[in-house]
XYZ file of C-alpha atoms in Angstrom:
693
model
C -34.727 3.453 -5.537
C -31.286 1.979 -5.390
C -29.749 1.872 -2.175
C -25.983 3.329 -1.366
C -23.458 0.485 -0.585
C -22.567 0.280 3.034
C -19.281 -0.858 2.337
C -16.123 1.846 2.345
C -13.962 0.657 -0.442
C -10.595 1.677 -0.673
C -8.896 1.448 -3.762
C -4.971 1.877 -4.812
C -4.180 5.260 -6.455
C -2.108 4.516 -9.218
C -1.593 6.094 -12.744
C -3.434 4.185 -15.529
C -1.610 2.095 -18.069
C -3.319 4.261 -20.805
C -1.154 7.302 -19.579
C -3.712 9.639 -18.542
C -2.985 11.259 -15.170
C -7.050 11.684 -14.620
C -7.147 7.966 -13.734
C -5.209 6.703 -10.652
C -7.069 3.894 -9.349
C -6.435 0.269 -9.441
C -8.218 -2.769 -7.297
C -6.958 -3.881 -4.045
C -8.137 -7.472 -3.866
C -10.987 -8.171 -1.375
C -13.039 -11.041 -0.474
C -15.778 -10.408 -3.075
C -13.031 -10.127 -5.927
C -11.374 -13.232 -4.702
C -14.730 -14.984 -4.895
C -14.943 -14.056 -8.429
C -11.962 -14.715 -9.549
C -12.142 -18.418 -7.677
C -15.615 -18.910 -9.542
C -13.833 -17.913 -12.865
C -10.904 -20.270 -12.252
C -13.416 -23.024 -11.177
C -15.587 -22.623 -14.086
C -12.486 -22.534 -16.708
C -10.925 -25.700 -14.803
C -14.399 -27.580 -15.255
C -14.483 -26.522 -19.029
C -10.918 -27.902 -19.769
C -11.775 -31.314 -18.282
C -14.190 -33.796 -20.167
C -17.453 -33.238 -18.711
C -20.208 -36.087 -18.123
C -23.327 -35.107 -19.975
C -26.439 -34.808 -17.332
C -28.419 -37.998 -17.066
C -31.666 -39.285 -15.469
C -30.788 -39.899 -11.774
C -28.011 -37.415 -11.606
C -27.891 -36.300 -8.109
C -27.168 -32.487 -6.939
C -27.110 -30.836 -3.478
C -29.060 -27.892 -4.725
C -30.787 -26.818 -7.592
C -28.150 -23.897 -7.806
C -25.577 -26.381 -8.310
C -27.303 -28.300 -10.979
C -27.945 -24.935 -12.963
C -24.174 -24.248 -12.670
C -23.347 -27.720 -13.904
C -26.031 -27.667 -16.773
C -24.545 -24.186 -17.807
C -20.904 -25.228 -17.725
C -21.925 -28.198 -20.034
C -23.941 -26.024 -22.412
C -21.054 -23.566 -22.818
C -18.853 -26.243 -23.686
C -21.308 -27.689 -26.131
C -22.136 -24.304 -27.917
C -25.378 -23.055 -26.501
C -26.645 -21.407 -23.177
C -29.446 -22.254 -20.680
C -32.129 -20.559 -18.806
C -34.605 -21.046 -16.100
C -37.983 -21.963 -17.401
C -40.533 -22.979 -14.618
C -40.572 -24.219 -11.162
C -43.236 -25.430 -8.910
C -43.988 -24.719 -5.192
C -45.465 -26.672 -2.427
C -46.093 -25.814 1.290
C -44.218 -28.799 2.531
C -41.015 -28.645 0.217
C -40.927 -25.261 -0.921
C -39.676 -25.217 -4.503
C -39.661 -28.810 -5.452
C -39.551 -28.701 -9.383
C -37.056 -26.815 -11.620
C -37.078 -26.853 -15.377
C -33.899 -25.658 -17.042
C -34.000 -25.407 -21.071
C -32.106 -24.162 -23.967
C -32.050 -20.421 -24.776
C -33.681 -21.140 -27.906
C -36.479 -23.120 -26.359
C -40.204 -21.931 -26.987
C -41.509 -19.398 -29.303
C -41.384 -15.438 -28.715
C -45.165 -14.031 -28.191
C -46.530 -12.181 -30.634
C -46.196 -8.517 -30.431
C -49.016 -5.924 -30.979
C -48.010 -3.491 -33.657
C -48.179 0.252 -33.036
C -49.623 2.079 -35.931
C -48.339 5.310 -35.394
C -44.841 4.566 -34.011
C -42.076 3.128 -35.755
C -40.031 0.489 -33.701
C -37.320 -1.817 -34.587
C -38.732 -5.439 -34.948
C -36.233 -7.603 -33.461
C -35.894 -11.218 -34.856
C -36.286 -13.747 -31.732
C -33.539 -16.476 -31.353
C -36.380 -19.005 -29.959
C -37.155 -21.592 -32.416
C -38.844 -24.447 -30.273
C -35.648 -26.310 -29.410
C -36.352 -29.292 -26.920
C -33.149 -29.301 -25.358
C -33.891 -29.426 -21.375
C -32.979 -30.679 -17.919
C -35.913 -31.255 -15.404
C -35.138 -31.590 -11.694
C -37.280 -32.905 -8.708
C -36.367 -32.191 -5.042
C -36.690 -35.317 -2.595
C -36.088 -35.438 1.081
C -34.194 -38.252 2.177
C -33.413 -38.722 6.044
C -33.824 -35.120 6.507
C -31.506 -34.156 3.687
C -32.675 -32.425 0.527
C -31.465 -33.745 -2.936
C -32.326 -32.755 -6.318
C -32.436 -35.540 -9.015
C -32.499 -35.194 -12.873
C -35.744 -36.606 -13.865
C -35.804 -35.530 -17.500
C -32.951 -34.631 -19.847
C -32.751 -34.207 -23.745
C -29.483 -32.822 -25.474
C -31.336 -32.762 -28.882
C -31.224 -29.436 -30.625
C -33.001 -28.023 -33.736
C -30.562 -25.425 -34.315
C -26.824 -25.111 -35.102
C -24.382 -25.394 -32.138
C -21.708 -22.397 -31.725
C -18.033 -22.670 -31.563
C -16.063 -21.704 -28.705
C -15.145 -18.084 -30.080
C -18.902 -17.708 -30.920
C -20.382 -19.201 -27.607
C -18.644 -16.448 -25.510
C -20.718 -13.800 -27.071
C -23.930 -15.377 -26.097
C -25.862 -12.838 -23.725
C -25.786 -15.647 -20.826
C -21.907 -15.533 -20.894
C -21.571 -11.817 -21.299
C -21.315 -10.961 -17.791
C -19.603 -7.788 -16.311
C -18.446 -8.837 -12.834
C -18.480 -6.450 -10.032
C -14.666 -5.259 -10.347
C -15.226 -4.564 -13.887
C -18.360 -2.746 -13.347
C -16.664 -0.323 -10.599
C -13.917 0.249 -12.958
C -16.092 1.192 -15.808
C -18.151 3.458 -13.619
C -14.873 5.241 -12.500
C -13.630 5.583 -15.847
C -16.870 6.784 -17.229
C -17.020 9.510 -14.406
C -13.703 10.677 -15.310
C -15.030 11.391 -18.981
C -13.642 8.450 -20.809
C -15.675 7.445 -23.840
C -16.904 3.860 -24.154
C -14.369 2.816 -26.837
C -11.473 3.980 -24.535
C -12.917 2.499 -21.425
C -12.826 -1.063 -23.102
C -9.302 -0.282 -24.342
C -8.054 0.467 -20.564
C -9.705 -2.854 -19.530
C -7.991 -4.615 -22.158
C -4.538 -3.099 -21.335
C -4.886 -3.661 -17.584
C -5.932 -7.403 -18.328
C -3.075 -7.817 -20.731
C -5.213 -9.133 -23.514
C -5.912 -8.716 -27.058
C -8.643 -6.508 -28.534
C -11.932 -8.189 -28.654
C -11.160 -10.705 -26.119
C -13.025 -9.378 -23.075
C -16.103 -11.610 -21.770
C -18.273 -8.737 -22.785
C -18.674 -6.458 -25.889
C -18.509 -2.816 -26.268
C -22.236 -2.408 -26.559
C -22.623 -4.307 -23.149
C -20.414 -1.810 -21.605
C -22.540 1.096 -23.299
C -25.741 -0.295 -22.012
C -24.355 -0.738 -18.503
C -23.301 2.862 -18.347
C -26.713 3.867 -19.661
C -28.597 1.847 -17.259
C -26.531 2.977 -14.535
C -26.753 6.756 -15.009
C -30.100 7.123 -13.472
C -29.061 4.743 -10.509
C -25.599 6.806 -10.095
C -27.553 10.071 -9.903
C -29.905 8.718 -7.060
C -26.748 7.133 -5.481
C -24.648 10.596 -5.793
C -27.674 12.168 -3.922
C -27.633 9.658 -1.236
C -23.948 9.372 -0.947
C -23.573 13.235 -0.655
C -25.956 13.028 2.443
C -24.139 10.228 3.665
C -20.502 11.823 3.256
C -22.090 15.278 4.919
C -23.639 13.301 7.673
C -20.437 10.934 8.129
C -17.961 13.797 7.927
C -19.924 15.816 10.823
C -19.554 12.681 12.696
C -15.857 12.417 12.234
C -15.512 16.046 13.348
C -17.379 15.114 16.409
C -15.058 12.480 17.065
C -11.956 14.486 16.603
C -13.527 17.048 19.321
C -14.407 14.234 21.634
C -10.804 12.659 21.366
C -9.463 16.309 21.860
C -11.450 16.808 25.318
C -9.998 13.608 26.364
C -6.359 14.119 25.220
C -5.163 17.690 25.084
C -2.114 16.393 23.032
C -4.445 15.214 20.160
C -4.531 18.007 17.331
C -6.768 18.249 14.276
C -7.786 21.054 11.790
C -10.272 21.041 8.816
C -11.364 23.362 6.013
C -14.670 24.018 4.657
C -15.860 25.034 1.210
C -17.694 28.049 -0.181
C -21.066 26.213 0.984
C -19.637 25.869 4.646
C -19.396 21.997 3.870
C -16.291 20.151 5.365
C -13.747 19.767 2.666
C -10.470 18.288 4.151
C -9.608 16.900 7.532
C -6.288 16.145 9.125
C -5.352 14.982 12.642
C -2.454 13.513 14.733
C -1.810 12.284 18.160
C 0.368 13.383 20.968
C 2.757 10.416 20.843
C 3.365 11.081 17.222
C 4.391 14.572 17.750
C 6.668 13.252 20.423
C 7.697 10.856 18.081
C 8.421 13.362 15.500
C 10.722 15.329 17.707
C 13.139 12.213 17.749
C 12.557 10.612 14.262
C 11.049 13.482 12.117
C 14.384 13.974 10.189
C 12.782 11.956 7.149
C 9.120 11.777 6.171
C 7.240 9.710 3.674
C 3.926 10.989 2.729
C 1.723 8.172 1.410
C -1.107 8.802 -0.704
C -1.906 5.306 -2.218
C -5.452 5.032 -1.176
C -8.741 6.696 -2.290
C -12.318 6.180 -0.603
C -15.082 5.351 -3.210
C -17.714 5.721 -1.003
C -16.565 9.441 0.165
C -14.510 10.485 -2.707
C -11.591 11.434 -0.538
C -8.015 10.722 -0.822
C -6.226 9.510 2.214
C -2.796 10.602 2.904
C -0.512 9.470 5.822
C 2.634 10.730 7.232
C 5.146 8.379 8.211
C 8.689 8.204 9.622
C 11.265 5.532 10.761
C 11.941 4.729 14.375
C 15.239 3.723 15.880
C 14.014 -0.014 15.693
C 13.700 0.281 11.743
C 9.941 0.382 12.124
C 7.392 2.734 10.126
C 6.158 5.144 12.675
C 2.994 7.040 12.171
C 3.064 10.577 12.173
C -0.633 11.602 11.237
C -3.119 11.629 8.435
C -5.152 13.773 6.274
C -8.586 13.260 4.061
C -8.651 15.339 1.132
C -11.497 16.102 -1.442
C -9.342 16.611 -4.322
C -5.713 16.233 -5.420
C -5.160 19.695 -6.415
C -1.920 21.732 -5.561
C -3.910 23.683 -3.053
C -4.966 20.677 -1.108
C -1.502 19.053 -0.999
C -0.058 22.262 0.088
C -2.763 22.548 2.970
C -1.972 18.859 3.923
C 2.003 19.650 4.230
C 0.977 23.098 6.169
C -0.856 20.709 8.695
C 1.986 18.484 9.082
C 4.467 21.314 10.069
C 1.909 22.930 12.337
C 0.896 19.748 14.064
C 4.678 19.207 14.736
C 5.407 22.564 16.092
C 7.188 23.957 13.170
C 9.661 21.457 12.596
C 10.478 20.591 9.065
C 12.021 17.289 7.956
C 15.233 17.091 6.294
C 13.857 14.986 3.745
C 10.421 13.990 2.373
C 9.370 11.137 0.315
C 6.287 10.633 -1.959
C 5.364 9.534 -5.346
C 5.545 10.984 -8.869
C 2.298 13.148 -8.794
C 3.258 16.551 -10.198
C 0.946 18.579 -7.986
C 2.234 16.966 -4.846
C 5.745 17.587 -6.162
C 5.021 21.352 -6.621
C 3.101 21.558 -3.220
C 6.304 20.051 -1.514
C 8.510 22.600 -3.238
C 6.418 25.614 -2.406
C 5.797 24.633 1.171
C 9.138 22.829 2.227
C 11.637 24.854 0.316
C 14.729 23.915 2.599
C 13.661 20.096 2.562
C 15.078 17.663 0.023
C 12.360 15.913 -1.838
C 13.000 12.252 -2.892
C 10.623 10.013 -4.947
C 10.610 6.470 -3.481
C 11.624 3.698 -6.079
C 8.721 1.642 -4.806
C 6.420 4.096 -6.148
C 8.298 4.276 -9.451
C 8.741 0.450 -10.373
C 5.086 -0.071 -10.606
C 4.596 2.711 -13.199
C 7.631 1.359 -14.967
C 5.874 -1.960 -15.763
C 2.573 -0.317 -16.971
C 4.301 2.393 -18.939
C 6.798 -0.101 -20.813
C 5.617 -3.905 -20.445
C 3.337 -3.617 -23.472
C 5.280 -1.230 -25.458
C 8.445 -3.253 -25.338
C 6.797 -6.576 -25.437
C 9.564 -9.389 -25.469
C 12.199 -6.830 -24.751
C 10.690 -5.708 -21.643
C 12.731 -8.044 -19.309
C 15.996 -6.753 -20.862
C 15.104 -3.316 -20.287
C 13.798 -4.011 -16.704
C 17.281 -5.231 -15.955
C 19.041 -2.490 -17.407
C 16.684 0.031 -15.431
C 17.644 -1.798 -12.214
C 21.429 -1.889 -12.678
C 20.889 2.039 -13.744
C 19.127 2.686 -10.312
C 21.882 1.328 -8.236
C 24.921 2.666 -10.005
C 27.080 4.850 -7.499
C 28.338 7.438 -9.881
C 26.199 10.056 -11.726
C 28.451 10.089 -14.634
C 28.177 6.398 -15.182
C 24.282 6.758 -14.957
C 24.307 9.719 -17.652
C 26.070 7.639 -19.967
C 24.555 4.344 -19.648
C 20.922 6.058 -19.638
C 21.674 7.450 -23.128
C 22.770 4.035 -24.282
C 19.409 2.307 -23.049
C 17.227 5.064 -24.510
C 19.002 4.565 -27.703
C 18.988 0.632 -27.684
C 15.271 0.268 -26.777
C 14.377 3.275 -29.111
C 12.577 5.346 -26.292
C 13.994 8.678 -27.419
C 10.502 10.335 -27.933
C 8.724 8.473 -25.060
C 7.156 10.622 -22.702
C 7.500 8.706 -19.603
C 11.210 8.286 -20.150
C 11.523 12.158 -20.514
C 9.624 12.471 -17.341
C 11.848 10.062 -15.493
C 14.799 11.594 -16.747
C 13.716 15.033 -15.888
C 13.332 13.943 -12.150
C 16.449 11.702 -11.893
C 17.838 13.785 -9.111
C 15.014 12.702 -7.164
C 14.849 8.962 -7.465
C 18.411 7.681 -8.885
C 20.554 6.257 -6.175
C 23.818 7.855 -7.370
C 21.948 11.329 -6.975
C 19.929 10.788 -3.690
C 22.423 8.935 -1.595
C 23.769 12.472 -0.505
C 20.484 12.873 1.301
C 19.815 11.471 4.657
C 16.917 8.801 4.040
C 17.198 6.652 7.476
C 16.917 3.544 5.454
C 13.573 4.594 4.311
C 13.943 4.122 0.839
C 13.922 0.216 0.891
C 11.583 -2.578 -0.091
C 11.361 -3.813 3.559
C 10.299 -0.447 4.781
C 7.638 -0.278 1.723
C 6.200 -3.553 2.766
C 6.039 -2.452 6.580
C 4.194 0.696 5.437
C 1.729 -1.319 3.287
C 0.856 -3.987 6.105
C 0.071 -0.843 8.387
C -2.290 0.659 5.654
C -3.816 -2.579 4.964
C -4.483 -2.959 8.646
C -6.702 0.241 8.861
C -8.572 -0.213 5.530
C -11.031 -2.672 6.732
C -15.026 -2.856 5.794
C -15.436 0.227 8.025
C -18.959 1.382 6.852
C -18.526 5.280 8.195
C -15.636 7.647 8.649
C -15.883 7.535 12.405
C -15.228 3.942 12.335
C -12.090 4.442 10.185
C -11.043 7.170 12.393
C -11.079 4.734 15.614
C -9.350 2.374 13.304
C -6.434 4.800 12.573
C -6.197 5.305 16.291
C -5.907 1.711 17.203
C -3.249 0.987 14.717
C -1.270 3.983 15.873
C -1.244 2.500 19.420
C -0.445 -0.988 18.466
C 2.462 0.196 16.589
C 3.520 2.263 19.572
C 3.339 -1.050 21.661
C 5.405 -2.903 19.139
C 7.887 -0.375 19.101
C 8.388 -0.799 22.972
C 8.355 -4.561 22.741
C 11.418 -4.509 20.168
C 13.908 -2.694 22.641
C 14.947 -5.533 24.614
C 16.135 -8.132 21.922
C 19.439 -10.161 22.319
C 22.085 -9.289 19.945
C 24.681 -11.787 18.954
C 28.446 -10.954 18.529
C 29.850 -12.236 15.145
C 33.246 -10.480 14.764
C 34.463 -10.351 18.341
C 35.892 -7.029 17.437
C 36.010 -4.247 20.266
C 34.140 -2.038 17.654
C 31.229 -4.470 17.439
C 30.965 -4.793 21.473
C 31.025 -1.170 21.968
C 28.241 -0.627 19.412
C 26.194 -3.434 20.700
C 25.979 -1.400 24.118
C 24.762 1.760 22.367
C 22.688 1.069 19.328
C 19.225 -0.641 19.046
C 19.106 -3.985 17.501
C 17.989 -2.651 14.045
C 20.863 -0.266 14.052
C 23.457 -2.814 15.307
C 22.454 -5.367 13.064
C 23.084 -2.957 9.986
C 26.496 -2.058 11.545
C 27.348 -5.650 12.084
C 26.750 -6.676 8.645
C 28.953 -3.875 7.417
C 31.557 -4.931 9.792
C 31.438 -8.648 8.589
C 31.873 -7.605 4.855
C 34.616 -5.000 5.685
C 36.732 -8.041 6.200
C 36.622 -8.722 2.446
C 38.281 -5.196 1.704
C 41.533 -4.032 1.698
C 42.699 -0.431 2.368
C 45.518 1.221 0.488
C 46.834 4.354 1.758
C 47.361 7.300 -0.401
C 50.091 10.364 -0.238
C 47.705 12.631 0.936
C 46.392 10.282 4.035
C 43.252 9.209 2.123
C 42.513 5.707 1.529
C 41.315 3.488 -1.599
C 39.346 0.638 -0.227
C 38.215 -2.202 -2.537
C 36.993 -5.648 -2.343
C 39.715 -8.460 -2.600
C 38.039 -10.195 -5.772
C 37.073 -6.769 -7.647
C 39.460 -4.686 -9.530
C 37.054 -1.696 -10.370
C 34.722 -0.157 -7.907
C 37.094 1.081 -5.320
C 35.804 3.671 -2.709
C 37.815 6.785 -1.715
C 37.843 7.186 1.994
C 38.999 10.550 3.457
C 40.491 10.680 6.848
C 40.964 13.768 8.952
C 42.726 12.603 12.009
C 42.585 16.068 14.002
C 38.686 15.732 14.214
C 38.496 12.121 13.780
C 36.415 12.703 10.900
C 35.785 10.224 7.773
C 34.122 10.496 4.718
C 33.409 7.775 2.031
C 32.596 8.249 -1.638
C 29.726 5.828 -1.131
C 27.989 8.225 0.941
C 26.504 5.540 3.267
C 26.689 7.315 6.353
C 25.306 10.567 4.853
C 22.269 8.488 3.622
C 21.539 5.966 6.570
C 23.543 7.295 9.338
C 25.345 4.054 9.658
C 29.039 3.721 8.791
C 29.936 2.020 5.619
C 32.228 -1.003 5.218
C 34.908 0.967 3.722
C 34.969 3.484 6.570
C 34.933 0.660 9.214
C 38.014 -1.009 7.158
C 39.959 2.080 7.716
C 38.957 2.355 11.412
C 40.013 -1.330 11.812
C 43.446 -0.701 10.073
C 43.870 2.201 12.328
C 43.464 -0.335 15.396
C 40.394 1.820 16.525
C 38.845 -0.186 19.498
C 35.662 1.846 19.518
C 34.006 4.373 16.897
C 33.870 8.009 17.761
C 30.540 8.904 19.445
C 29.747 11.396 16.566
C 29.170 8.212 14.358
C 26.619 6.919 16.799
C 23.703 9.131 15.804
C 21.042 9.682 18.410
C 18.246 8.426 16.323
C 19.765 5.020 16.349
C 20.644 5.001 20.024
C 18.898 2.769 22.488
C 18.075 5.608 25.031
C 16.262 7.288 22.370
C 13.192 5.105 22.985
C 13.297 6.179 26.728
C 13.015 9.798 26.360
C 10.050 11.996 27.891
C 8.843 15.187 26.225
C 6.967 18.190 27.264
C 7.257 21.337 24.945
C 6.191 23.658 27.793
C 9.499 24.120 29.444
C 13.277 23.064 28.936
C 15.464 21.935 31.874
C 19.089 21.915 31.626
C 20.729 18.669 30.119
C 23.160 18.852 32.949
C 20.426 18.585 35.522
C 21.529 16.022 38.249
C 18.182 13.528 38.079
C 18.421 13.600 34.197
C 22.192 12.357 34.136
C 21.580 9.849 36.742
C 18.583 8.450 34.902
C 20.414 8.368 31.565
C 23.198 6.564 33.400
C 21.042 4.034 34.826
C 19.248 3.019 31.616
C 22.344 3.075 29.526
C 24.115 0.802 31.863
C 20.916 -1.534 32.230
C 20.630 -2.088 28.431
C 24.319 -2.615 27.982
C 24.260 -5.342 31.100
C 21.123 -7.011 29.547
C 22.281 -7.349 26.050
C 25.341 -9.531 27.031
C 23.292 -12.786 27.343
C 19.910 -13.997 25.986
C 18.789 -15.021 29.665
C 19.540 -11.082 30.698
C 17.713 -10.054 27.900
C 14.729 -11.916 28.607
C 14.678 -11.222 32.207
C 14.832 -7.502 31.709
C 12.464 -7.522 29.233
C 9.954 -9.279 31.687
C 10.418 -7.558 34.936
C 10.888 -3.971 33.383
C 7.547 -3.976 31.768
C 6.065 -5.099 35.180
C 7.855 -2.606 37.159
C 7.108 0.486 34.832
C 3.561 -0.657 34.978
C 3.691 -0.826 38.819
C 5.184 2.790 39.038
C 2.599 4.238 36.277
C -0.254 2.867 38.334
C 1.180 4.543 41.551
C 1.634 7.634 39.806
C -1.720 7.808 38.193
C -3.163 7.289 41.928
C -1.301 10.564 43.011
C -3.179 13.724 43.079
C -3.000 15.476 39.425
C -2.488 18.869 40.879
C -0.459 19.808 44.014
C -0.194 23.744 43.514
C 3.310 23.145 42.012
C 3.377 22.073 38.468
C 6.810 20.770 36.989
C 7.215 20.815 33.296
C 10.465 18.895 31.732
C 11.544 17.793 28.562
C 14.531 15.367 28.169
C 16.036 14.971 24.808
C 18.783 12.735 23.566
C 22.257 14.199 23.135
C 24.013 13.885 19.645
């Protein structure tokens, strides 16, 4: 009976190029796939060179090397080979190997059954004498294989390149294609459509796969029984591993009361969905839960479960892990439950904005469960689909289409977008395309001119996407069970928290010598300060023209078009720019900064230093059991000391390095002393310190 593969293979979830939403999976390269590709490249490279025909006396390190070499020679010359005989000795093991042409020898006579009609297949064997015989010798303790006989004389016609690839020896379905074929077959795809999907994914013309449609059909039929057996074993493995995961959650809860988890069961009382989060994630959400990204990129083949993860962005611009969920299916009900768990784990706090992919069921779940939350579709989830949807359809025009699509995404005006979108659709003849219709219907959730009015905290960027992807790849190793995966998630979350703390004491250089820059450096984290600093630098290239109503038109000194309107309300020191950068990222834009500079502001109003981008946001303690007054003397003293410490340490690199080194040691010492104190002295103190806006 076939055994269940022990490797837990996680695959990227993505819409199939064929346009069917049932098929979401593409491959995430691993060591085995890399090896397969390497072998193919090696073989093709060898074929492209002039090969030396085997000869008597030719030496190989192993018999496998000899077979590979002879096989490559055979393919280049229009035939294939097979292994014939081998001879064994107690001292040397296998010491003789015979490789022959695939048409060597004659087929044995078959007994005909009188009462059954069967197909009488004609044998391809015709007694061809082409061969290569090997013998092993041990010289100075090293085994080598020598060619002792070789003949390249054939008594049949040799095949051309386009014919030889169709020989059974070369019609191999590699492991990656096998997995893909089984997934598509399981999804209900007929054989001819599976072949078409593979051709589309590989970007090749019909009939150019290294195997035939009948090979796919035979493979699927032969695997049906194996799949049925494996399904039974996999179901048992899933149930056992899922129960182990629940036990791990219970044990973690006993050791850490701040850990939270929940699960659902189906009608047979079997675990269906599981979600969990950590105490540090809940505390982080209180500070940085204004924007959440729900990633549903990966699915496990072994457990047939979708992995969803909630992320935010901290004040250092790094992804921060809020929790995760394993779902048995991708229905509206399952997605809705996942969102309910996020809100419950985070004590009822809903995000201002949530980012996700284009999945229609996930979109419906977000609309249902988070009616007051703005929903944005991240551009990095859209761009891969744009390529799969239009690259083959548009052919040589795709590059021009992609350039125009990117330009449309970045337009600042919704009116300009509407006009140019219609022009693009007309130019490329996409008026009846269902994907263009889908993208346009969802434009308010992904086009920059529409979504910039929502707070995104700089999460809708390529840099953030890459950081999330790096985190996910770090947890999707070769775990063979769910418990191992659970432990890896915990390790990755802890490492992420440590990196967050390490980034707090970075030295920040002054570049403009403006008083605004100096004050900002004392307040903001390195990430936020760097973003504001870049806007300050670029603002020097802009001119502000005051209008009669007190507003300003701000434009680049080299650009006639594209000015921004800045509205200034002096009574409240409020500033609003038409580019909506502050509303989107929480960092003032170059246009607003230009106006502040022209008005001789030496420091920005405090309201424009959001608490989520401040240094002290990383040093807050949380305990939701009680809330002390923010005017508490101890809190004021603590906040004053920490602000002064970071302000003074950021002046020079020497100070920054010293604080980073000594503060870690001192905090560690204090922590050890506190842990040595009694845990209960009869007078519990619950407190929570929160950042001020």
